[in-house]
Coordinates of N, CA, C and O in Angstrom, one line a residue:
E1 N 1.0 -18.5 18.2 CA -0.4 -18.8 18.2 C -1.2 -17.8 17.4 O -1.0 -16.6 17.5
P2 N -2.1 -18.3 16.5 CA -2.9 -17.3 15.7 C -3.7 -16.4 16.5 O -4.2 -16.7 17.6
V3 N -3.9 -15.1 16.0 CA -4.7 -14.1 16.7 C -6.2 -14.5 16.5 O -6.6 -14.9 15.5
Q4 N -6.9 -14.5 17.6 CA -8.4 -14.8 17.6 C -9.1 -13.5 17.4 O -9.0 -12.5 18.2
C5 N -9.8 -13.4 16.3 CA -10.5 -12.1 15.9 C -12.0 -12.3 15.9 O -12.5 -13.3 15.5
P6 N -12.7 -11.2 16.2 CA -14.2 -11.3 16.1 C -14.6 -11.3 14.6 O -13.7 -11.0 13.8
P7 N -15.8 -11.7 14.3 CA -16.2 -11.8 12.9 C -16.2 -10.5 12.2 O -16.1 -10.4 11.0
T8 N -16.4 -9.4 12.9 CA -16.4 -8.0 12.3 C -15.4 -7.2 12.9 O -14.9 -7.5 14.1
F9 N -15.0 -6.1 12.3 CA -14.0 -5.2 12.8 C -14.2 -3.8 12.4 O -14.9 -3.6 11.4
E10 N -13.7 -2.8 13.1 CA -13.8 -1.4 12.7 C -12.7 -1.1 11.7 O -11.5 -1.3 12.1
P11 N -13.0 -0.7 10.5 CA -12.0 -0.6 9.5 C -11.1 0.7 9.7 O -9.9 0.7 9.3
N12 N -11.6 1.7 10.4 CA -10.8 2.9 10.5 C -9.7 2.7 11.6 O -9.9 2.0 12.6
D13 N -8.6 3.3 11.4 CA -7.5 3.1 12.3 C -6.7 4.4 12.4 O -6.2 4.9 11.4
E14 N -6.6 4.9 13.5 CA -5.8 6.1 13.8 C -4.4 5.8 14.3 O -3.6 6.7 14.7
F15 N -4.1 4.5 14.4 CA -2.8 4.0 14.9 C -2.4 4.6 16.2 O -1.3 5.0 16.4
N16 N -3.4 4.5 17.1 CA -3.1 5.1 18.5 C -2.5 4.1 19.4 O -2.0 4.4 20.5
D17 N -2.4 2.8 19.0 CA -1.8 1.8 19.9 C -0.3 1.7 19.5 O 0.2 2.3 18.6
S18 N 0.4 0.9 20.3 CA 1.8 0.7 20.0 C 2.1 -0.5 19.1 O 3.2 -0.7 18.6
D19 N 1.0 -1.3 18.8 CA 1.2 -2.5 18.0 C 0.1 -2.4 16.9 O -0.9 -1.8 17.0
L20 N 0.4 -3.0 15.7 CA -0.5 -3.1 14.6 C -1.7 -4.0 15.0 O -1.5 -5.1 15.5
D21 N -2.9 -3.6 14.8 CA -4.1 -4.4 15.1 C -4.2 -5.5 14.1 O -4.7 -5.2 12.9
R22 N -3.8 -6.7 14.4 CA -3.8 -7.8 13.4 C -5.2 -8.3 13.1 O -5.3 -9.1 12.2
C23 N -6.2 -8.0 13.8 CA -7.6 -8.3 13.4 C -8.0 -7.4 12.3 O -8.7 -7.8 11.4
R24 N -7.7 -6.1 12.4 CA -8.0 -5.1 11.4 C -7.1 -5.3 10.2 O -7.6 -5.3 9.1
W25 N -5.8 -5.4 10.4 CA -4.8 -5.5 9.3 C -4.4 -7.0 9.3 O -3.4 -7.4 9.8
S26 N -5.2 -7.8 8.7 CA -5.1 -9.2 8.8 C -4.1 -9.9 7.8 O -3.7 -11.0 8.0
T27 N -3.6 -9.1 6.8 CA -2.7 -9.7 5.9 C -1.5 -8.7 5.7 O -1.8 -7.5 5.5
I28 N -0.3 -9.2 5.8 CA 0.9 -8.4 5.5 C 1.7 -9.2 4.5 O 2.2 -10.3 4.8
I29 N 1.8 -8.7 3.2 CA 2.5 -9.4 2.2 C 4.0 -9.3 2.5 O 4.5 -8.3 2.7
D30 N 4.6 -10.5 2.5 CA 6.1 -10.7 2.7 C 6.5 -9.9 3.9 O 7.4 -9.0 3.9
E31 N 5.9 -10.2 5.1 CA 6.1 -9.5 6.3 C 7.6 -9.6 6.8 O 8.1 -10.7 6.9
D32 N 8.1 -8.5 7.2 CA 9.3 -8.3 7.9 C 9.0 -7.4 9.1 O 9.0 -6.2 9.0
P33 N 8.7 -8.0 10.3 CA 8.3 -7.3 11.5 C 9.3 -6.2 11.9 O 8.9 -5.2 12.5
S34 N 10.5 -6.3 11.5 CA 11.5 -5.2 11.9 C 11.4 -4.1 10.9 O 12.0 -3.0 11.2
G35 N 10.6 -4.2 9.9 CA 10.5 -3.1 8.9 C 9.3 -2.2 9.0 O 9.1 -1.4 8.1
Y36 N 8.6 -2.3 10.1 CA 7.5 -1.3 10.4 C 7.3 -1.1 11.9 O 7.6 -2.0 12.7
T37 N 6.7 0.0 12.2 CA 6.4 0.4 13.6 C 5.1 1.2 13.6 O 4.7 1.8 12.6
V38 N 4.5 1.1 14.8 CA 3.3 1.9 15.1 C 3.6 2.8 16.3 O 4.0 2.3 17.3
A39 N 3.6 4.1 16.1 CA 3.8 5.1 17.2 C 3.3 6.4 16.8 O 3.3 6.8 15.6
D40 N 2.9 7.2 17.8 CA 2.5 8.6 17.6 C 1.5 8.8 16.5 O 1.5 9.7 15.7
G41 N 0.5 7.8 16.5 CA -0.6 7.9 15.5 C -0.2 7.7 14.1 O -0.9 8.1 13.2
K42 N 0.9 6.9 13.9 CA 1.4 6.7 12.5 C 1.8 5.2 12.4 O 2.4 4.6 13.3
L43 N 1.6 4.7 11.2 CA 2.2 3.4 10.8 C 3.4 3.8 9.9 O 3.2 4.3 8.9
Q44 N 4.6 3.5 10.4 CA 5.8 3.8 9.6 C 6.3 2.5 9.0 O 6.6 1.6 9.7
I45 N 6.4 2.4 7.7 CA 6.9 1.3 7.0 C 8.2 1.7 6.3 O 8.2 2.6 5.5
D46 N 9.3 1.0 6.6 CA 10.6 1.3 6.0 C 10.6 0.8 4.6 O 10.2 -0.3 4.4
A47 N 11.1 1.6 3.7 CA 11.2 1.2 2.3 C 12.2 0.1 2.1 O 13.3 0.2 2.7
Q48 N 11.8 -1.0 1.4 CA 12.7 -2.1 1.2 C 12.6 -2.4 -0.3 O 11.7 -2.0 -1.0
A49 N 13.6 -3.1 -0.8 CA 13.6 -3.5 -2.2 C 12.3 -4.3 -2.5 O 11.9 -5.1 -1.7
G50 N 11.7 -4.1 -3.7 CA 10.5 -4.8 -4.1 C 9.5 -3.9 -4.8 O 9.6 -2.7 -4.7
D51 N 8.5 -4.5 -5.4 CA 7.5 -3.8 -6.1 C 6.3 -4.7 -6.3 O 6.3 -5.9 -6.1
I52 N 5.2 -4.1 -6.8 CA 4.1 -4.8 -7.3 C 3.9 -4.3 -8.8 O 3.5 -3.2 -9.0
V53 N 4.3 -5.3 -9.7 CA 4.2 -4.9 -11.1 C 4.0 -6.2 -11.9 O 4.5 -7.3 -11.5
G54 N 3.1 -6.2 -12.9 CA 2.8 -7.4 -13.7 C 2.2 -8.4 -12.7 O 1.3 -8.2 -12.0
T55 N 2.8 -9.6 -12.8 CA 2.4 -10.7 -11.8 C 3.4 -10.9 -10.8 O 3.4 -11.9 -10.0
A56 N 4.4 -10.0 -10.7 CA 5.5 -10.1 -9.6 C 5.1 -9.2 -8.4 O 5.0 -8.0 -8.6
V57 N 4.9 -9.9 -7.3 CA 4.6 -9.1 -6.1 C 5.8 -9.4 -5.2 O 5.9 -10.4 -4.5
T58 N 6.8 -8.5 -5.2 CA 8.0 -8.6 -4.4 C 8.1 -7.6 -3.3 O 9.1 -7.6 -2.6
A59 N 7.2 -6.7 -3.3 CA 7.2 -5.7 -2.2 C 7.0 -6.3 -0.9 O 6.4 -7.4 -0.7
R60 N 7.6 -5.7 0.2 CA 7.6 -6.2 1.5 C 6.7 -5.3 2.4 O 6.6 -4.1 2.2
N61 N 6.1 -5.9 3.4 CA 5.3 -5.2 4.4 C 4.2 -4.4 3.7 O 3.9 -3.2 4.1
V62 N 3.5 -5.0 2.8 CA 2.2 -4.4 2.2 C 1.1 -4.8 3.2 O 0.7 -5.9 3.3
V63 N 0.6 -3.8 3.9 CA -0.3 -4.0 5.0 C -1.7 -3.9 4.5 O -2.1 -2.8 4.0
L64 N -2.5 -5.0 4.6 CA -3.8 -5.0 4.0 C -4.9 -5.4 5.1 O -4.6 -6.0 6.0
Q65 N -6.1 -4.9 4.8 CA -7.3 -5.4 5.5 C -8.4 -5.9 4.6 O -8.4 -5.5 3.4
R66 N -9.3 -6.7 5.1 CA -10.3 -7.2 4.2 C -11.2 -6.1 3.8 O -11.6 -5.2 4.6
A67 N -11.6 -6.1 2.5 CA -12.6 -5.0 2.0 C -14.0 -5.5 2.4 O -14.3 -6.6 2.4
P68 N -14.9 -4.5 2.7 CA -16.3 -4.8 3.0 C -16.9 -5.5 1.7 O -16.5 -5.2 0.6
T69 N -17.8 -6.4 2.0 CA -18.5 -7.1 0.9 C -20.0 -6.7 0.8 O -20.7 -7.2 -0.1
D70 N -20.4 -5.7 1.6 CA -21.8 -5.3 1.6 C -22.0 -3.9 1.2 O -22.4 -3.0 1.9
G71 N -21.8 -3.7 -0.1 CA -22.0 -2.3 -0.6 C -20.8 -1.6 -1.0 O -19.7 -2.1 -1.0
T72 N -21.0 -0.3 -1.2 CA -19.8 0.6 -1.6 C -19.0 1.0 -0.4 O -19.5 1.0 0.7
W73 N -17.8 1.3 -0.7 CA -16.9 1.7 0.4 C -15.8 2.6 -0.2 O -15.6 2.7 -1.4
S74 N -15.1 3.3 0.7 CA -13.9 4.1 0.2 C -12.8 3.9 1.1 O -12.9 3.4 2.3
A75 N -11.6 4.2 0.6 CA -10.3 4.1 1.4 C -9.6 5.4 1.4 O -9.5 6.0 0.3
T76 N -9.2 5.9 2.5 CA -8.5 7.1 2.6 C -7.2 6.9 3.4 O -7.1 6.2 4.4
T77 N -6.2 7.5 2.9 CA -4.9 7.5 3.6 C -4.1 8.8 3.4 O -4.4 9.6 2.5
K78 N -3.2 9.0 4.3 CA -2.3 10.1 4.2 C -0.9 9.6 4.3 O -0.6 8.8 5.2
V79 N -0.1 9.9 3.3 CA 1.3 9.4 3.3 C 2.3 10.5 3.3 O 2.0 11.6 2.8
S80 N 3.4 10.3 3.9 CA 4.5 11.2 3.8 C 5.7 10.4 3.4 O 6.0 9.3 4.0
L81 N 6.4 10.9 2.4 CA 7.4 10.0 1.7 C 8.6 10.9 1.3 O 8.4 12.0 0.7
D82 N 9.8 10.5 1.6 CA 11.0 11.2 1.1 C 12.0 10.1 0.8 O 11.8 8.9 1.0
G83 N 13.1 10.5 0.3 CA 14.2 9.6 0.0 C 14.7 9.9 -1.4 O 14.2 10.7 -2.2
T84 N 15.8 9.3 -1.7 CA 16.5 9.5 -3.0 C 16.6 8.2 -3.8 O 17.1 8.2 -4.9
D85 N 16.0 7.1 -3.3 CA 16.0 5.9 -4.1 C 15.1 5.9 -5.3 O 14.0 6.5 -5.2
D86 N 15.5 5.4 -6.4 CA 14.7 5.3 -7.6 C 13.5 4.5 -7.3 O 13.6 3.4 -6.7
Y87 N 12.3 4.9 -7.7 CA 11.1 4.2 -7.6 C 10.6 4.0 -6.2 O 9.7 3.2 -5.9
V88 N 11.1 4.7 -5.2 CA 10.5 4.6 -3.8 C 9.1 5.1 -3.9 O 8.8 6.0 -4.6
Q89 N 8.2 4.4 -3.2 CA 6.8 4.7 -3.4 C 6.0 4.4 -2.1 O 6.4 3.5 -1.3
A90 N 4.8 5.0 -2.0 CA 3.9 4.8 -0.9 C 2.5 5.2 -1.3 O 2.3 6.1 -2.1
G91 N 1.5 4.5 -0.8 CA 0.1 4.8 -1.2 C -0.9 3.7 -0.8 O -0.7 3.1 0.2
I92 N -1.9 3.5 -1.6 CA -3.0 2.6 -1.4 C -2.8 1.4 -2.3 O -2.6 1.6 -3.5
V93 N -3.0 0.2 -1.8 CA -3.0 -1.0 -2.6 C -4.2 -1.8 -2.4 O -4.6 -2.0 -1.3
A94 N -4.9 -2.3 -3.5 CA -5.9 -3.3 -3.4 C -5.3 -4.5 -4.0 O -4.8 -4.5 -5.1
H95 N -5.4 -5.6 -3.3 CA -4.7 -6.9 -3.7 C -5.6 -8.1 -3.5 O -6.0 -8.4 -2.4
A96 N -5.9 -8.8 -4.6 CA -6.7 -10.0 -4.6 C -5.7 -11.2 -4.8 O -5.9 -12.3 -4.2
S97 N -4.8 -11.0 -5.7 CA -3.8 -12.1 -6.0 C -2.6 -11.4 -6.7 O -2.6 -10.2 -7.0
S98 N -1.6 -12.2 -7.1 CA -0.4 -11.6 -7.7 C -0.7 -11.1 -9.1 O 0.1 -10.3 -9.6
S99 N -1.8 -11.5 -9.7 CA -2.2 -10.9 -11.0 C -3.4 -10.0 -11.0 O -3.8 -9.4 -12.0
E100 N -4.0 -9.9 -9.8 CA -5.2 -9.0 -9.7 C -5.0 -8.0 -8.5 O -5.2 -8.4 -7.4
W101 N -4.6 -6.8 -8.9 CA -4.2 -5.8 -7.9 C -4.4 -4.4 -8.5 O -4.5 -4.3 -9.7
G102 N -4.4 -3.5 -7.7 CA -4.4 -2.1 -8.1 C -3.7 -1.2 -7.1 O -3.6 -1.6 -5.9
K103 N -3.0 -0.2 -7.5 CA -2.3 0.7 -6.6 C -2.4 2.1 -7.1 O -2.4 2.4 -8.3
L104 N -2.4 3.0 -6.1 CA -2.4 4.5 -6.3 C -1.2 4.9 -5.4 O -1.4 4.9 -4.1
V105 N -0.1 5.3 -5.9 CA 1.1 5.6 -5.1 C 1.8 6.8 -5.6 O 1.7 7.2 -6.7
V106 N 2.4 7.5 -4.6 CA 3.4 8.5 -4.9 C 4.7 7.8 -5.1 O 5.1 7.0 -4.3
M107 N 5.4 8.2 -6.2 CA 6.7 7.5 -6.6 C 7.7 8.4 -7.1 O 7.4 9.4 -7.8
R108 N 9.0 8.2 -6.7 CA 10.1 9.0 -7.2 C 10.7 8.3 -8.4 O 11.1 7.1 -8.3
R109 N 10.8 9.0 -9.5 CA 11.5 8.5 -10.7 C 13.0 8.7 -10.6 O 13.4 9.5 -9.8
P110 N 13.8 8.0 -11.4 CA 15.2 8.2 -11.4 C 15.7 9.6 -11.7 O 16.7 10.0 -11.2
S111 N 14.8 10.4 -12.4 CA 15.2 11.8 -12.7 C 15.0 12.7 -11.4 O 15.4 13.8 -11.5
G112 N 14.4 12.1 -10.3 CA 14.2 12.9 -9.1 C 12.8 13.5 -9.1 O 12.4 14.1 -8.1
E113 N 12.0 13.3 -10.2 CA 10.6 13.8 -10.3 C 9.7 12.9 -9.5 O 9.8 11.7 -9.5
W114 N 8.8 13.5 -8.7 CA 7.8 12.7 -8.0 C 6.5 12.7 -8.8 O 6.1 13.7 -9.4
V115 N 5.9 11.5 -9.0 CA 4.7 11.3 -9.8 C 3.7 10.5 -8.9 O 4.0 9.8 -8.0
L116 N 2.5 10.7 -9.3 CA 1.4 9.9 -8.8 C 1.1 8.8 -9.8 O 0.8 9.1 -11.0
E117 N 1.3 7.5 -9.4 CA 1.1 6.4 -10.3 C -0.2 5.6 -10.0 O -0.4 5.3 -8.8
L118 N -1.1 5.5 -11.0 CA -2.2 4.6 -10.8 C -1.9 3.4 -11.7 O -1.7 3.6 -12.9
A119 N -1.9 2.2 -11.1 CA -1.5 1.0 -11.9 C -2.4 -0.1 -11.5 O -2.9 -0.2 -10.3
R120 N -2.5 -1.1 -12.3 CA -3.3 -2.3 -12.0 C -2.7 -3.5 -12.8 O -2.2 -3.4 -13.9
G121 N -2.8 -4.7 -12.2 CA -2.5 -5.9 -12.8 C -3.8 -6.6 -13.1 O -4.7 -6.5 -12.3
A122 N -3.9 -7.2 -14.3 CA -5.2 -7.8 -14.6 C -4.8 -9.2 -15.3 O -4.1 -9.2 -16.3
A123 N -5.3 -10.2 -14.7 CA -5.2 -11.6 -15.3 C -6.0 -11.6 -16.5 O -7.2 -11.3 -16.5
R124 N -5.4 -12.1 -17.6 CA -6.2 -12.2 -18.8 C -5.6 -13.4 -19.6 O -4.5 -13.3 -20.2
R125 N -6.3 -14.5 -19.5 CA -5.8 -15.7 -20.1 C -4.4 -16.0 -19.7 O -4.1 -15.9 -18.5
S126 N -3.5 -16.3 -20.5 CA -2.1 -16.6 -20.1 C -1.2 -15.4 -20.3 O 0.0 -15.4 -19.9
A127 N -1.7 -14.3 -20.8 CA -0.8 -13.1 -21.1 C -0.8 -12.3 -19.8 O -1.7 -12.1 -19.1
E128 N 0.4 -11.8 -19.5 CA 0.6 -10.9 -18.4 C 0.2 -9.5 -18.8 O 0.6 -9.1 -19.9
R129 N -0.6 -8.8 -18.0 CA -1.0 -7.5 -18.3 C -0.7 -6.6 -17.1 O -0.8 -6.9 -16.0
H130 N -0.3 -5.4 -17.4 CA 0.0 -4.4 -16.4 C -0.3 -3.0 -17.1 O 0.1 -2.7 -18.2
H131 N -1.1 -2.2 -16.4 CA -1.5 -0.9 -16.9 C -1.1 0.1 -15.9 O -1.3 -0.1 -14.7
A132 N -0.6 1.2 -16.4 CA -0.1 2.3 -15.5 C -0.3 3.6 -16.1 O -0.2 3.8 -17.3
A133 N -0.5 4.7 -15.3 CA -0.5 6.0 -15.8 C 0.2 6.9 -14.7 O -0.1 6.7 -13.5
D134 N 1.0 7.8 -15.1 CA 1.7 8.7 -14.1 C 1.3 10.1 -14.3 O 1.1 10.6 -15.4
V135 N 1.2 10.8 -13.2 CA 0.9 12.3 -13.2 C 2.0 12.9 -12.3 O 2.2 12.5 -11.2
R136 N 2.6 14.0 -12.8 CA 3.6 14.7 -12.0 C 2.9 15.4 -10.8 O 1.9 16.0 -11.0
V137 N 3.5 15.2 -9.6 CA 2.9 15.8 -8.4 C 3.7 16.9 -7.8 O 3.3 17.5 -6.8
G138 N 4.9 17.1 -8.2 CA 5.7 18.1 -7.5 C 7.1 18.1 -8.1 O 7.5 17.4 -9.0
G139 N 7.9 19.0 -7.5 CA 9.3 19.1 -7.8 C 10.2 18.1 -7.2 O 9.7 17.0 -6.8
P140 N 11.4 18.3 -7.0 CA 12.3 17.3 -6.4 C 12.1 17.0 -5.0 O 12.5 15.9 -4.5
A141 N 11.3 17.8 -4.2 CA 11.0 17.5 -2.8 C 9.8 16.6 -2.7 O 8.8 16.7 -3.6
A142 N 9.7 15.8 -1.8 CA 8.5 14.9 -1.5 C 7.3 15.7 -1.1 O 7.5 16.8 -0.4
R143 N 6.2 15.3 -1.5 CA 4.9 16.0 -1.1 C 4.0 15.0 -0.4 O 3.9 13.8 -0.9
P144 N 3.4 15.4 0.7 CA 2.4 14.4 1.2 C 1.2 14.3 0.3 O 0.9 15.2 -0.5
L145 N 0.5 13.2 0.4 CA -0.6 12.9 -0.5 C -1.8 12.5 0.4 O -1.7 11.7 1.3
L146 N -2.9 13.0 0.1 CA -4.2 12.6 0.7 C -5.0 12.0 -0.5 O -5.4 12.8 -1.4
A147 N -5.3 10.8 -0.5 CA -6.0 10.1 -1.5 C -7.4 9.7 -1.0 O -7.5 9.2 0.1
R148 N -8.4 10.0 -1.8 CA -9.8 9.6 -1.4 C -10.4 8.8 -2.4 O -10.2 9.0 -3.6

């Protein structure tokens, strides 16, 4: 049965409950409920194969909430990421469609280097467009990121 939600919601979430607030986090791209948990003030999402690149959105468990429509707003997150898989990543995603999205993520390159990637997909006539820029953020060990 669909979740019944009030017309407005508090966007901030400290993840103090044991379940994800589906009124606040109303969209989960390619949801796999066994791939995420809420506990101890954290939303933990297990890395799975997939990505958001070009017009291909194959990433799983991309947890989204509606953006405010009445003025300016900001999004803040804190991520902790480790692993040895190539291109494992975590961060903030803005998603309107498979061709209109933006992401700011910490990502591990095949060389073991961790980078901060700012990327976006932009629909432009029939041509696929993808723009990205990477900045090195640390050595071979994962670093937490606070994005504002």
